[in-house]
PDB file of C-alpha atoms and ligand atoms in Angstrom:
ATOM      1  CA  UNK A 282       0.839 -46.757  -7.344  1.00  0.00           C
ATOM      2  CA  UNK A 283       1.386 -43.298  -9.006  1.00  0.00           C
ATOM      3  CA  UNK A 284      -2.004 -40.480  -9.074  1.00  0.00           C
ATOM      4  CA  UNK A 285      -2.015 -37.555 -10.810  1.00  0.00           C
ATOM      5  CA  UNK A 286      -2.702 -33.748  -9.284  1.00  0.00           C
ATOM      6  CA  UNK A 287      -5.412 -32.660 -10.185  1.00  0.00           C
ATOM      7  CA  UNK A 288      -5.132 -29.649 -12.705  1.00  0.00           C
ATOM      8  CA  UNK A 289      -8.258 -27.517 -10.332  1.00  0.00           C
ATOM      9  CA  UNK A 290      -5.632 -27.942  -7.785  1.00  0.00           C
ATOM     10  CA  UNK A 291      -2.933 -27.389  -8.718  1.00  0.00           C
ATOM     11  CA  UNK A 292      -4.453 -23.991 -10.656  1.00  0.00           C
ATOM     12  CA  UNK A 293      -2.272 -23.688 -13.933  1.00  0.00           C
ATOM     13  CA  UNK A 294      -5.297 -22.038 -15.884  1.00  0.00           C
ATOM     14  CA  UNK A 295      -4.332 -21.697 -19.852  1.00  0.00           C
ATOM     15  CA  UNK A 296      -1.026 -23.734 -19.534  1.00  0.00           C
ATOM     16  CA  UNK A 297      -0.885 -26.266 -19.270  1.00  0.00           C
ATOM     17  CA  UNK A 298       2.485 -28.843 -17.580  1.00  0.00           C
ATOM     18  CA  UNK A 299       5.576 -29.400 -19.212  1.00  0.00           C
ATOM     19  CA  UNK A 300       8.241 -30.621 -16.782  1.00  0.00           C
ATOM     20  CA  UNK A 301       8.216 -31.109 -13.198  1.00  0.00           C
ATOM     21  CA  UNK A 302      11.726 -31.089 -11.542  1.00  0.00           C
ATOM     22  CA  UNK A 303      12.985 -31.115  -8.380  1.00  0.00           C
ATOM     23  CA  UNK A 304      16.160 -31.156  -6.451  1.00  0.00           C
ATOM     24  CA  UNK A 305      16.630 -32.827  -2.790  1.00  0.00           C
ATOM     25  CA  UNK A 306      19.890 -30.256  -2.099  1.00  0.00           C
ATOM     26  CA  UNK A 307      18.104 -27.317  -2.362  1.00  0.00           C
ATOM     27  CA  UNK A 308      14.657 -28.025  -1.542  1.00  0.00           C
ATOM     28  CA  UNK A 309      13.493 -27.170  -5.129  1.00  0.00           C
ATOM     29  CA  UNK A 310      11.057 -27.563  -7.201  1.00  0.00           C
ATOM     30  CA  UNK A 311      10.986 -26.398 -10.446  1.00  0.00           C
ATOM     31  CA  UNK A 312       8.306 -26.429 -12.694  1.00  0.00           C
ATOM     32  CA  UNK A 313       7.600 -25.648 -16.374  1.00  0.00           C
ATOM     33  CA  UNK A 314       4.028 -24.733 -17.735  1.00  0.00           C
ATOM     34  CA  UNK A 315       3.284 -24.405 -21.716  1.00  0.00           C
ATOM     35  CA  UNK A 316       0.757 -21.838 -23.220  1.00  0.00           C
ATOM     36  CA  UNK A 317      -2.407 -24.242 -24.180  1.00  0.00           C
ATOM     37  CA  UNK A 318      -2.432 -22.962 -27.889  1.00  0.00           C
ATOM     38  CA  UNK A 319      -6.295 -23.557 -27.858  1.00  0.00           C
ATOM     39  CA  UNK A 320      -6.525 -20.456 -25.716  1.00  0.00           C
ATOM     40  CA  UNK A 321      -6.581 -16.675 -27.833  1.00  0.00           C
ATOM     41  CA  UNK A 322      -3.852 -14.208 -26.487  1.00  0.00           C
ATOM     42  CA  UNK A 323      -4.987 -11.711 -24.144  1.00  0.00           C
ATOM     43  CA  UNK A 324      -3.668  -8.242 -23.667  1.00  0.00           C
ATOM     44  CA  UNK A 325      -2.957  -8.571 -19.684  1.00  0.00           C
ATOM     45  CA  UNK A 326      -4.530  -4.452 -19.336  1.00  0.00           C
ATOM     46  CA  UNK A 327      -8.099  -4.022 -21.176  1.00  0.00           C
ATOM     47  CA  UNK A 328      -8.612  -8.330 -21.801  1.00  0.00           C
ATOM     48  CA  UNK A 329      -9.105  -8.375 -24.933  1.00  0.00           C
ATOM     49  CA  UNK A 330      -8.146 -10.848 -28.098  1.00  0.00           C
ATOM     50  CA  UNK A 331      -4.878  -9.777 -29.040  1.00  0.00           C
ATOM     51  CA  UNK A 332      -1.892 -10.702 -31.841  1.00  0.00           C
ATOM     52  CA  UNK A 333       1.373 -12.819 -30.435  1.00  0.00           C
ATOM     53  CA  UNK A 334       4.215 -11.065 -31.543  1.00  0.00           C
ATOM     54  CA  UNK A 335       7.271 -12.179 -29.454  1.00  0.00           C
ATOM     55  CA  UNK A 336       7.930 -15.185 -27.893  1.00  0.00           C
ATOM     56  CA  UNK A 337       9.259 -15.187 -23.863  1.00  0.00           C
ATOM     57  CA  UNK A 338      10.367 -16.685 -20.708  1.00  0.00           C
ATOM     58  CA  UNK A 339       9.354 -15.158 -16.842  1.00  0.00           C
ATOM     59  CA  UNK A 340      10.222 -17.450 -14.297  1.00  0.00           C
ATOM     60  CA  UNK A 341       8.127 -16.555 -11.371  1.00  0.00           C
ATOM     61  CA  UNK A 342       8.214 -18.153  -6.978  1.00  0.00           C
ATOM     62  CA  UNK A 343       5.519 -20.074  -6.044  1.00  0.00           C
ATOM     63  CA  UNK A 344       3.825 -21.149  -2.145  1.00  0.00           C
ATOM     64  CA  UNK A 345       5.750 -23.800  -0.662  1.00  0.00           C
ATOM     65  CA  UNK A 346       4.619 -27.414  -1.544  1.00  0.00           C
ATOM     66  CA  UNK A 347       4.403 -29.076   0.926  1.00  0.00           C
ATOM     67  CA  UNK A 348       7.905 -27.363   2.533  1.00  0.00           C
ATOM     68  CA  UNK A 349       9.570 -26.818  -0.829  1.00  0.00           C
ATOM     69  CA  UNK A 350       9.997 -23.994  -2.364  1.00  0.00           C
ATOM     70  CA  UNK A 351       8.734 -24.301  -5.373  1.00  0.00           C
ATOM     71  CA  UNK A 352       9.503 -22.152  -8.989  1.00  0.00           C
ATOM     72  CA  UNK A 353       7.524 -21.583 -12.003  1.00  0.00           C
ATOM     73  CA  UNK A 354       8.559 -21.125 -15.582  1.00  0.00           C
ATOM     74  CA  UNK A 355       6.556 -19.669 -18.052  1.00  0.00           C
ATOM     75  CA  UNK A 356       6.146 -18.564 -22.124  1.00  0.00           C
ATOM     76  CA  UNK A 357       4.017 -16.189 -22.755  1.00  0.00           C
ATOM     77  CA  UNK A 358       3.680 -13.813 -25.469  1.00  0.00           C
ATOM     78  CA  UNK A 359       5.140  -9.465 -25.411  1.00  0.00           C
ATOM     79  CA  UNK A 360       1.113  -8.715 -27.625  1.00  0.00           C
ATOM     80  CA  UNK A 361      -0.265  -6.514 -29.668  1.00  0.00           C
ATOM     81  CA  UNK A 362      -3.111  -5.280 -28.855  1.00  0.00           C
ATOM     82  CA  UNK A 363      -5.582  -3.040 -31.138  1.00  0.00           C
ATOM     83  CA  UNK A 364      -6.549  -0.425 -27.694  1.00  0.00           C
ATOM     84  CA  UNK A 365      -3.470  -0.583 -25.895  1.00  0.00           C
ATOM     85  CA  UNK A 366      -1.032  -1.444 -28.099  1.00  0.00           C
ATOM     86  CA  UNK A 367       2.098  -3.544 -27.407  1.00  0.00           C
ATOM     87  CA  UNK A 368       1.657  -5.546 -23.811  1.00  0.00           C
ATOM     88  CA  UNK A 369       2.811  -9.102 -22.030  1.00  0.00           C
ATOM     89  CA  UNK A 370      -0.518 -11.471 -21.970  1.00  0.00           C
ATOM     90  CA  UNK A 371      -2.684 -12.093 -19.749  1.00  0.00           C
ATOM     91  CA  UNK A 372      -1.571 -15.321 -17.827  1.00  0.00           C
ATOM     92  CA  UNK A 373      -4.265 -15.805 -14.911  1.00  0.00           C
ATOM     93  CA  UNK A 374      -1.642 -16.501 -11.981  1.00  0.00           C
ATOM     94  CA  UNK A 375       0.795 -14.425 -12.172  1.00  0.00           C
ATOM     95  CA  UNK A 376      -0.206 -10.741 -12.932  1.00  0.00           C
ATOM     96  CA  UNK A 377       2.061  -8.590 -15.412  1.00  0.00           C
ATOM     97  CA  UNK A 378       5.884  -8.264 -15.033  1.00  0.00           C
ATOM     98  CA  UNK A 379       4.764 -10.053 -11.374  1.00  0.00           C
ATOM     99  CA  UNK A 380       7.912 -12.155  -9.654  1.00  0.00           C
ATOM    100  CA  UNK A 381       5.662 -14.271  -8.201  1.00  0.00           C
ATOM    101  CA  UNK A 382       2.107 -16.176  -8.538  1.00  0.00           C
ATOM    102  CA  UNK A 383      -1.524 -14.106  -7.970  1.00  0.00           C
ATOM    103  CA  UNK A 384      -1.919 -16.920  -4.577  1.00  0.00           C
ATOM    104  CA  UNK A 385       2.183 -16.348  -3.081  1.00  0.00           C
ATOM    105  CA  UNK A 386       1.920 -12.692  -3.214  1.00  0.00           C
ATOM    106  CA  UNK A 387      -1.910 -13.097  -1.983  1.00  0.00           C
ATOM    107  CA  UNK A 388      -0.723 -15.375   0.866  1.00  0.00           C
ATOM    108  CA  UNK A 389       2.248 -12.236   0.984  1.00  0.00           C
ATOM    109  CA  UNK A 390      -0.631  -9.151   1.283  1.00  0.00           C
ATOM    110  CA  UNK A 391      -2.476 -11.117   3.961  1.00  0.00           C
ATOM    111  CA  UNK A 392       0.362 -11.941   6.522  1.00  0.00           C
ATOM    112  CA  UNK A 393       1.610  -8.561   6.721  1.00  0.00           C
ATOM    113  CA  UNK A 394      -1.706  -7.483   7.006  1.00  0.00           C
ATOM    114  CA  UNK A 395      -0.700  -9.151  10.914  1.00  0.00           C
ATOM    115  CA  UNK A 396       3.619  -9.678  11.447  1.00  0.00           C
ATOM    116  CA  UNK A 397       6.438  -7.380  10.107  1.00  0.00           C
ATOM    117  CA  UNK A 398       7.920  -7.602   6.808  1.00  0.00           C
ATOM    118  CA  UNK A 399      10.826  -8.349   7.721  1.00  0.00           C
ATOM    119  CA  UNK A 400       9.441 -11.887   8.659  1.00  0.00           C
ATOM    120  CA  UNK A 401       7.066 -12.891   5.904  1.00  0.00           C
ATOM    121  CA  UNK A 402      10.328 -11.762   4.203  1.00  0.00           C
ATOM    122  CA  UNK A 403      12.072 -15.127   5.791  1.00  0.00           C
ATOM    123  CA  UNK A 404       9.024 -16.926   5.700  1.00  0.00           C
ATOM    124  CA  UNK A 405       9.134 -16.760   2.297  1.00  0.00           C
ATOM    125  CA  UNK A 406      12.382 -16.665   1.777  1.00  0.00           C
ATOM    126  CA  UNK A 407      11.904 -12.849  -0.359  1.00  0.00           C
ATOM    127  CA  UNK A 408      13.865  -9.992   0.185  1.00  0.00           C
ATOM    128  CA  UNK A 409      11.864  -7.391   1.816  1.00  0.00           C
ATOM    129  CA  UNK A 410      11.897  -5.473  -0.736  1.00  0.00           C
ATOM    130  CA  UNK A 411      10.366  -7.832  -2.819  1.00  0.00           C
ATOM    131  CA  UNK A 412       7.693  -8.114   0.232  1.00  0.00           C
ATOM    132  CA  UNK A 413       6.944  -4.954   0.499  1.00  0.00           C
ATOM    133  CA  UNK A 414       5.993  -4.714  -3.337  1.00  0.00           C
ATOM    134  CA  UNK A 415       3.895  -7.215  -3.478  1.00  0.00           C
ATOM    135  CA  UNK A 416       1.771  -5.152   0.088  1.00  0.00           C
ATOM    136  CA  UNK A 417       1.874  -1.941  -1.794  1.00  0.00           C
ATOM    137  CA  UNK A 418      -0.132  -3.462  -4.611  1.00  0.00           C
ATOM    138  CA  UNK A 419      -1.974  -4.790  -3.355  1.00  0.00           C
ATOM    139  CA  UNK A 420      -2.772  -1.647  -0.843  1.00  0.00           C
ATOM    140  CA  UNK A 421      -3.208   0.090  -3.461  1.00  0.00           C
ATOM    141  CA  UNK A 422      -5.760  -2.215  -5.379  1.00  0.00           C
ATOM    142  CA  UNK A 423      -8.023  -2.747  -1.894  1.00  0.00           C
ATOM    143  CA  UNK A 424      -8.398   0.684  -0.778  1.00  0.00           C
ATOM    144  CA  UNK A 425      -8.879   2.949  -3.762  1.00  0.00           C
ATOM    145  CA  UNK A 426      -7.689   6.287  -3.857  1.00  0.00           C
ATOM    146  CA  UNK A 427     -10.415   8.537  -1.702  1.00  0.00           C
ATOM    147  CA  UNK A 428     -12.615  10.665  -3.439  1.00  0.00           C
ATOM    148  CA  UNK A 429     -12.063  14.723  -3.232  1.00  0.00           C
ATOM    149  CA  UNK A 430     -15.213  15.709  -3.666  1.00  0.00           C
ATOM    150  CA  UNK A 431     -18.307  16.974  -1.241  1.00  0.00           C
ATOM    151  CA  UNK A 432     -16.107  17.107   1.347  1.00  0.00           C
ATOM    152  CA  UNK A 433     -16.068  20.069   4.145  1.00  0.00           C
ATOM    153  CA  UNK A 434     -14.965  19.274   6.826  1.00  0.00           C
ATOM    154  CA  UNK A 435     -12.183  18.108   7.392  1.00  0.00           C
ATOM    155  CA  UNK A 436      -9.227  17.696  10.559  1.00  0.00           C
ATOM    156  CA  UNK A 437      -5.155  17.927  10.519  1.00  0.00           C
ATOM    157  CA  UNK A 438      -3.708  16.309  13.342  1.00  0.00           C
ATOM    158  CA  UNK A 439      -0.211  14.370  13.374  1.00  0.00           C
ATOM    159  CA  UNK A 440       1.189  12.261  14.137  1.00  0.00           C
ATOM    160  CA  UNK A 441       5.468   9.896  14.690  1.00  0.00           C
ATOM    161  CA  UNK A 442       6.951   7.878  12.532  1.00  0.00           C
ATOM    162  CA  UNK A 443      11.029   6.839  13.518  1.00  0.00           C
ATOM    163  CA  UNK A 444      10.539   6.919  17.237  1.00  0.00           C
ATOM    164  CA  UNK A 445      10.066  10.655  16.830  1.00  0.00           C
ATOM    165  CA  UNK A 446      11.859  12.055  14.522  1.00  0.00           C
ATOM    166  CA  UNK A 447       9.805  12.172  11.433  1.00  0.00           C
ATOM    167  CA  UNK A 448       5.847  12.466  11.129  1.00  0.00           C
ATOM    168  CA  UNK A 449       2.818  12.336   8.986  1.00  0.00           C
ATOM    169  CA  UNK A 450      -0.082  15.011   8.019  1.00  0.00           C
ATOM    170  CA  UNK A 451      -2.771  12.939   7.714  1.00  0.00           C
ATOM    171  CA  UNK A 452      -5.861  14.283   6.323  1.00  0.00           C
ATOM    172  CA  UNK A 453     -10.269  12.927   7.402  1.00  0.00           C
ATOM    173  CA  UNK A 454     -13.260  13.930   6.330  1.00  0.00           C
ATOM    174  CA  UNK A 455     -15.020  14.134   9.248  1.00  0.00           C
ATOM    175  CA  UNK A 456     -18.310  14.516   7.473  1.00  0.00           C
ATOM    176  CA  UNK A 457     -17.869  10.957   6.503  1.00  0.00           C
ATOM    177  CA  UNK A 458     -15.509  10.149   9.332  1.00  0.00           C
ATOM    178  CA  UNK A 459     -11.914   8.381   7.844  1.00  0.00           C
ATOM    179  CA  UNK A 460      -8.344   9.102   6.507  1.00  0.00           C
ATOM    180  CA  UNK A 461      -8.351  11.448   2.802  1.00  0.00           C
ATOM    181  CA  UNK A 462      -4.579  12.059   3.343  1.00  0.00           C
ATOM    182  CA  UNK A 463      -0.990  11.425   3.951  1.00  0.00           C
ATOM    183  CA  UNK A 464       2.168  14.104   3.784  1.00  0.00           C
ATOM    184  CA  UNK A 465       5.129  13.805   5.094  1.00  0.00           C
ATOM    185  CA  UNK A 466       6.216  16.195   7.903  1.00  0.00           C
ATOM    186  CA  UNK A 467       4.266  18.336   9.153  1.00  0.00           C
ATOM    187  CA  UNK A 468       4.635  21.984   8.743  1.00  0.00           C
ATOM    188  CA  UNK A 469       2.772  24.560   6.728  1.00  0.00           C
ATOM    189  CA  UNK A 470       4.767  23.148   2.805  1.00  0.00           C
ATOM    190  CA  UNK A 471       3.454  19.844   4.180  1.00  0.00           C
ATOM    191  CA  UNK A 472      -0.270  20.602   4.505  1.00  0.00           C
ATOM    192  CA  UNK A 473       0.200  23.356   1.458  1.00  0.00           C
ATOM    193  CA  UNK A 474       0.711  19.780  -1.005  1.00  0.00           C
ATOM    194  CA  UNK A 475      -3.393  18.732   0.248  1.00  0.00           C
ATOM    195  CA  UNK A 476      -4.919  22.107  -0.448  1.00  0.00           C
ATOM    196  CA  UNK A 477      -2.759  22.353  -4.306  1.00  0.00           C
ATOM    197  CA  UNK A 478      -4.054  18.243  -4.841  1.00  0.00           C
ATOM    198  CA  UNK A 479      -7.494  19.947  -3.641  1.00  0.00           C
ATOM    199  CA  UNK A 480      -7.846  22.573  -5.687  1.00  0.00           C
ATOM    200  CA  UNK A 481      -9.332  26.120  -4.752  1.00  0.00           C
ATOM    201  CA  UNK A 482     -12.372  25.830  -6.232  1.00  0.00           C
ATOM    202  CA  UNK A 483     -12.976  22.384  -3.540  1.00  0.00           C
ATOM    203  CA  UNK A 484     -11.096  24.763  -0.105  1.00  0.00           C
ATOM    204  CA  UNK A 485     -13.637  27.083  -1.933  1.00  0.00           C
ATOM    205  CA  UNK A 486     -16.221  25.200  -0.110  1.00  0.00           C
ATOM    206  CA  UNK A 487     -14.207  23.939   3.474  1.00  0.00           C
ATOM    207  CA  UNK A 488     -16.767  24.934   6.174  1.00  0.00           C
ATOM    208  CA  UNK A 489     -14.961  23.590   8.440  1.00  0.00           C
ATOM    209  CA  UNK A 490     -11.364  22.817  10.285  1.00  0.00           C
ATOM    210  CA  UNK A 491     -10.041  20.589  13.285  1.00  0.00           C
ATOM    211  CA  UNK A 492      -6.538  20.865  13.648  1.00  0.00           C
ATOM    212  CA  UNK A 493      -4.318  21.581  16.674  1.00  0.00           C
ATOM    213  CA  UNK A 494      -2.979  25.357  17.320  1.00  0.00           C
ATOM    214  CA  UNK A 495       0.087  24.490  15.581  1.00  0.00           C
ATOM    215  CA  UNK A 496       0.803  27.716  13.871  1.00  0.00           C
ATOM    216  CA  UNK A 497       2.343  26.655  10.841  1.00  0.00           C
ATOM    217  CA  UNK A 498      -1.928  24.770  10.734  1.00  0.00           C
ATOM    218  CA  UNK A 499      -3.141  27.355  11.340  1.00  0.00           C
ATOM    219  CA  UNK A 500      -1.465  29.116   8.632  1.00  0.00           C
ATOM    220  CA  UNK A 501      -1.347  25.965   6.064  1.00  0.00           C
ATOM    221  CA  UNK A 502      -5.080  26.092   6.857  1.00  0.00           C
ATOM    222  CA  UNK A 503      -5.649  30.307   6.923  1.00  0.00           C
ATOM    223  CA  UNK A 504      -3.985  30.845   3.290  1.00  0.00           C
ATOM    224  CA  UNK A 505      -5.951  28.613   1.003  1.00  0.00           C
ATOM    225  CA  UNK A 506      -9.229  28.506   3.271  1.00  0.00           C
ATOM    226  CA  UNK A 507      -9.314  32.046   4.370  1.00  0.00           C
ATOM    227  CA  UNK A 508     -13.403  31.235   5.073  1.00  0.00           C
ATOM    228  CA  UNK A 509     -13.320  28.128   7.266  1.00  0.00           C
ATOM    229  CA  UNK A 510     -14.053  28.120  10.618  1.00  0.00           C
ATOM    230  CA  UNK A 511     -10.208  26.909  12.976  1.00  0.00           C
ATOM    231  CA  UNK A 512     -11.725  24.696  15.398  1.00  0.00           C
ATOM    232  CA  UNK A 513      -8.984  23.559  17.837  1.00  0.00           C
ATOM    233  CA  UNK A 514     -10.435  20.141  19.602  1.00  0.00           C
ATOM    234  CA  UNK A 515     -10.782  19.037  22.431  1.00  0.00           C
ATOM    235  CA  UNK A 516      -8.375  16.275  23.489  1.00  0.00           C
ATOM    236  CA  UNK A 517      -5.270  19.322  22.523  1.00  0.00           C
ATOM    237  CA  UNK A 518      -7.364  22.588  24.842  1.00  0.00           C
ATOM    238  CA  UNK A 519      -7.289  20.115  27.795  1.00  0.00           C
ATOM    239  CA  UNK A 520      -3.505  19.067  27.234  1.00  0.00           C
ATOM    240  CA  UNK A 521      -2.167  22.282  26.485  1.00  0.00           C
ATOM    241  CA  UNK A 522      -4.716  23.639  29.494  1.00  0.00           C
ATOM    242  CA  UNK A 523      -3.073  21.002  31.988  1.00  0.00           C
ATOM    243  CA  UNK A 524       0.422  21.554  30.419  1.00  0.00           C
ATOM    244  CA  UNK A 525      -0.443  25.555  31.974  1.00  0.00           C
ATOM    245  CA  UNK A 526      -1.377  24.131  35.181  1.00  0.00           C
ATOM    246  CA  UNK A 527       1.261  21.548  35.768  1.00  0.00           C
ATOM    247  CA  UNK A 528       3.795  24.773  35.190  1.00  0.00           C
ATOM    248  CA  UNK A 529       1.979  27.282  37.669  1.00  0.00           C
ATOM    249  CA  UNK A 530       1.570  24.922  40.514  1.00  0.00           C
ATOM    250  CA  UNK A 531       5.310  24.267  39.663  1.00  0.00           C
ATOM    251  CA  UNK A 532       6.190  28.063  39.957  1.00  0.00           C
ATOM    252  CA  UNK A 533       3.095  28.594  43.374  1.00  0.00           C
ATOM    253  CA  UNK A 534       6.069  25.732  44.848  1.00  0.00           C
ATOM    254  CA  UNK A 535       8.537  27.594  44.536  1.00  0.00           C
ATOM    255  CA  UNK A 536       7.553  31.309  46.209  1.00  0.00           C
ATOM    256  CA  UNK A 537       6.176  28.458  48.986  1.00  0.00           C
ATOM    257  CA  UNK A 538       9.766  27.394  49.647  1.00  0.00           C
ATOM    258  CA  UNK A 539      10.925  30.875  49.329  1.00  0.00           C
ATOM    259  CA  UNK A 540       8.656  31.943  51.447  1.00  0.00           C
ATOM    260  CA  UNK A 541       8.422  30.281  54.793  1.00  0.00           C
TER     261      UNK A 541
HETATM  262 ZN1   ZN B  81      -5.406  -3.973 -24.969  1.00  0.00          ZN
END
């Protein structure tokens, strides 16, 4: 008995199956696809009709199929688009220049939300750098850069990584609380990069900045936003107050020991 897998399940829109081969030794399936010539060539940037220039081929990795590694070889064309110039043509199931199908990239990106990159790389037999690039591209697509207009009240704080050896400076919009900027380091220069990006006009509109009592941050804010009110948040004030109280307590104990 033989049966064919419905084309809709395979998900190779605008393409026809040319050949499928497999290797029991490497537990690999190789799928070869050819363009369905009934469809026009489309530019991968603007999705408009474009004229074919040069035929090319690319082999990309696909999702595991019943535990078998799957590779898909596609033919495609470099096209001349009236709007965008020379580009690669649109392939519905592969992003331009990607080395994996969209469905594999989506699976990788989803797992990266729950597992370390190295585990995801191991599961899909991918290089961890490939996994990192897929995750980065997905996040960039999913979360567009936040707008910096209409910001009047911001909060600045640092977070550490690499076991406290390295720092990131995070800037938040406190009117509509969300992260708007992240920079490497926690000094005045780090912060100046944010204000440079914000620009002089938008800096003038900053009314208040919540920061800890770091001298670097205070100086980093005062220069670009001289009129902004600097507010030290309660958490850091209480933290510093407790440090002083501890110091006094220790000193008083020592004095008491010496006196009696
Ligand atoms: Zn185009």
